[in-house]
PDB file of C-alpha atoms in Angstrom:
ATOM      1  CA  UNK A   1     -35.037  13.424  14.489  1.00 78.00           C
ATOM      2  CA  UNK A   2     -37.052  15.218  17.047  1.00 83.00           C
ATOM      3  CA  UNK A   3     -36.050  17.898  19.295  1.00 84.00           C
ATOM      4  CA  UNK A   4     -37.744  19.279  22.283  1.00 87.00           C
ATOM      5  CA  UNK A   5     -39.915  22.158  21.677  1.00 84.00           C
ATOM      6  CA  UNK A   6     -38.392  24.496  24.028  1.00 88.00           C
ATOM      7  CA  UNK A   7     -34.762  23.967  22.472  1.00 88.00           C
ATOM      8  CA  UNK A   8     -33.976  26.846  19.975  1.00 90.00           C
ATOM      9  CA  UNK A   9     -31.323  25.902  17.362  1.00 92.00           C
ATOM     10  CA  UNK A  10     -30.180  28.714  15.078  1.00 93.00           C
ATOM     11  CA  UNK A  11     -30.347  28.476  11.420  1.00 92.00           C
ATOM     12  CA  UNK A  12     -26.525  28.002  11.074  1.00 93.00           C
ATOM     13  CA  UNK A  13     -26.511  24.954  13.528  1.00 92.00           C
ATOM     14  CA  UNK A  14     -24.257  21.915  12.687  1.00 91.00           C
ATOM     15  CA  UNK A  15     -24.743  18.353  13.087  1.00 88.00           C
ATOM     16  CA  UNK A  16     -22.073  15.612  13.181  1.00 85.00           C
ATOM     17  CA  UNK A  17     -22.489  11.807  13.488  1.00 79.00           C
ATOM     18  CA  UNK A  18     -20.240  10.898  16.275  1.00 79.00           C
ATOM     19  CA  UNK A  19     -18.901   7.279  17.611  1.00 73.00           C
ATOM     20  CA  UNK A  20     -16.816   6.953  20.637  1.00 70.00           C
ATOM     21  CA  UNK A  21     -15.522   3.793  19.840  1.00 66.00           C
ATOM     22  CA  UNK A  22     -15.103   0.850  17.291  1.00 63.00           C
ATOM     23  CA  UNK A  23     -18.115  -1.171  18.846  1.00 67.00           C
ATOM     24  CA  UNK A  24     -19.929   2.127  20.356  1.00 71.00           C
ATOM     25  CA  UNK A  25     -23.317   3.354  19.452  1.00 78.00           C
ATOM     26  CA  UNK A  26     -23.300   6.535  17.443  1.00 77.00           C
ATOM     27  CA  UNK A  27     -24.940   9.803  18.303  1.00 80.00           C
ATOM     28  CA  UNK A  28     -25.701  13.237  16.887  1.00 84.00           C
ATOM     29  CA  UNK A  29     -23.609  16.300  18.050  1.00 86.00           C
ATOM     30  CA  UNK A  30     -25.342  19.433  17.542  1.00 89.00           C
ATOM     31  CA  UNK A  31     -23.326  22.557  17.695  1.00 90.00           C
ATOM     32  CA  UNK A  32     -25.311  25.815  17.804  1.00 91.00           C
ATOM     33  CA  UNK A  33     -24.461  28.589  15.457  1.00 90.00           C
ATOM     34  CA  UNK A  34     -24.450  32.169  16.196  1.00 91.00           C
ATOM     35  CA  UNK A  35     -27.318  33.291  13.730  1.00 88.00           C
ATOM     36  CA  UNK A  36     -30.080  35.325  15.265  1.00 89.00           C
ATOM     37  CA  UNK A  37     -32.648  33.263  13.071  1.00 94.00           C
ATOM     38  CA  UNK A  38     -33.902  29.968  14.602  1.00 93.00           C
ATOM     39  CA  UNK A  39     -35.209  26.754  12.873  1.00 91.00           C
ATOM     40  CA  UNK A  40     -38.828  26.382  12.732  1.00 90.00           C
ATOM     41  CA  UNK A  41     -40.593  22.966  13.405  1.00 89.00           C
ATOM     42  CA  UNK A  42     -39.591  20.715  10.497  1.00 88.00           C
ATOM     43  CA  UNK A  43     -36.841  22.656   9.495  1.00 89.00           C
ATOM     44  CA  UNK A  44     -33.508  21.229   8.132  1.00 88.00           C
ATOM     45  CA  UNK A  45     -29.809  21.434   9.368  1.00 88.00           C
ATOM     46  CA  UNK A  46     -28.004  22.421   6.213  1.00 87.00           C
ATOM     47  CA  UNK A  47     -24.490  21.892   7.859  1.00 83.00           C
ATOM     48  CA  UNK A  48     -24.040  18.429   8.331  1.00 82.00           C
ATOM     49  CA  UNK A  49     -20.912  16.025   8.796  1.00 75.00           C
ATOM     50  CA  UNK A  50     -20.797  12.295   9.131  1.00 69.00           C
ATOM     51  CA  UNK A  51     -18.245  10.794  11.185  1.00 65.00           C
ATOM     52  CA  UNK A  52     -14.771   9.168   9.892  1.00 62.00           C
ATOM     53  CA  UNK A  53     -15.363   5.744  11.205  1.00 62.00           C
ATOM     54  CA  UNK A  54     -12.592   3.577  12.554  1.00 64.00           C
ATOM     55  CA  UNK A  55     -14.396   0.727  10.355  1.00 66.00           C
ATOM     56  CA  UNK A  56     -13.903   2.720   7.164  1.00 69.00           C
ATOM     57  CA  UNK A  57     -10.394   3.760   7.936  1.00 70.00           C
ATOM     58  CA  UNK A  58      -9.533  -0.127   8.502  1.00 72.00           C
ATOM     59  CA  UNK A  59     -11.304  -0.835   5.302  1.00 73.00           C
ATOM     60  CA  UNK A  60      -9.426   1.763   3.252  1.00 75.00           C
ATOM     61  CA  UNK A  61      -6.078   0.392   4.741  1.00 73.00           C
ATOM     62  CA  UNK A  62      -7.016  -3.189   3.982  1.00 78.00           C
ATOM     63  CA  UNK A  63      -8.438  -2.717   0.329  1.00 73.00           C
ATOM     64  CA  UNK A  64      -6.242   0.252  -0.476  1.00 69.00           C
ATOM     65  CA  UNK A  65      -3.230  -1.838   0.260  1.00 57.00           C
ATOM     66  CA  UNK A  66      -4.401  -4.480  -1.852  1.00 50.00           C
ATOM     67  CA  UNK A  67      -5.010  -2.122  -4.776  1.00 49.00           C
ATOM     68  CA  UNK A  68      -1.521  -0.839  -4.102  1.00 51.00           C
ATOM     69  CA  UNK A  69      -0.300  -4.359  -4.369  1.00 51.00           C
ATOM     70  CA  UNK A  70      -2.154  -5.237  -7.381  1.00 50.00           C
ATOM     71  CA  UNK A  71      -1.016  -1.808  -9.164  1.00 50.00           C
ATOM     72  CA  UNK A  72       2.667  -2.828  -8.176  1.00 50.00           C
ATOM     73  CA  UNK A  73       2.295  -6.308  -9.764  1.00 48.00           C
ATOM     74  CA  UNK A  74       1.205  -4.695 -13.091  1.00 50.00           C
ATOM     75  CA  UNK A  75       4.016  -2.302 -13.143  1.00 48.00           C
ATOM     76  CA  UNK A  76       6.494  -5.100 -12.705  1.00 49.00           C
ATOM     77  CA  UNK A  77       4.985  -6.997 -15.612  1.00 48.00           C
ATOM     78  CA  UNK A  78       4.984  -4.051 -17.740  1.00 49.00           C
ATOM     79  CA  UNK A  79       8.827  -3.722 -16.566  1.00 46.00           C
ATOM     80  CA  UNK A  80       9.394  -7.174 -17.471  1.00 45.00           C
ATOM     81  CA  UNK A  81       7.747  -7.121 -20.875  1.00 46.00           C
ATOM     82  CA  UNK A  82       9.802  -3.697 -21.771  1.00 46.00           C
ATOM     83  CA  UNK A  83      13.293  -5.363 -20.848  1.00 44.00           C
ATOM     84  CA  UNK A  84      12.427  -8.584 -22.500  1.00 45.00           C
ATOM     85  CA  UNK A  85      13.034  -7.420 -26.090  1.00 46.00           C
ATOM     86  CA  UNK A  86      15.836  -5.331 -25.147  1.00 46.00           C
ATOM     87  CA  UNK A  87      17.783  -8.084 -23.086  1.00 45.00           C
ATOM     88  CA  UNK A  88      18.412 -10.214 -26.108  1.00 47.00           C
ATOM     89  CA  UNK A  89      20.477 -13.173 -24.394  1.00 47.00           C
ATOM     90  CA  UNK A  90      20.580 -11.137 -20.808  1.00 45.00           C
ATOM     91  CA  UNK A  91      17.785 -12.359 -18.960  1.00 46.00           C
ATOM     92  CA  UNK A  92      18.686 -11.165 -15.506  1.00 47.00           C
ATOM     93  CA  UNK A  93      16.126  -8.590 -15.096  1.00 47.00           C
ATOM     94  CA  UNK A  94      13.261 -10.889 -16.396  1.00 46.00           C
ATOM     95  CA  UNK A  95      14.571 -13.637 -14.286  1.00 53.00           C
ATOM     96  CA  UNK A  96      14.597 -11.169 -11.143  1.00 48.00           C
ATOM     97  CA  UNK A  97      11.078 -10.206 -11.746  1.00 50.00           C
ATOM     98  CA  UNK A  98       9.987 -13.688 -12.267  1.00 55.00           C
ATOM     99  CA  UNK A  99      11.558 -14.652  -8.731  1.00 51.00           C
ATOM    100  CA  UNK A 100       9.611 -11.955  -6.986  1.00 50.00           C
ATOM    101  CA  UNK A 101       6.737 -13.216  -4.707  1.00 53.00           C
ATOM    102  CA  UNK A 102       4.015 -10.957  -6.032  1.00 50.00           C
ATOM    103  CA  UNK A 103       0.437 -12.213  -4.784  1.00 52.00           C
ATOM    104  CA  UNK A 104      -1.666 -12.585  -7.460  1.00 47.00           C
TER     105      UNK A 104
END
């Protein structure tokens, strides 16, 4: 990234990637620190943070929910197997679990 030579950035300047909306362009927000020393030409901003994008939140919601459903199905299968041996003639819990509509 190039910055005009007449712009002086303190060493403790922070940078963050920002996006204003779902389909918007992204830009870099620079927040000057308070240190009296300045970055030299070719210097590196140490304090950086990428933005939490709406796209990643939606992905986590969609795929995180799928993982929870899969975990729930596994737990129900374990529950069914645990009760099958104990039921001996009383299959109501196993039948109930079999009737659940759990996506595979």
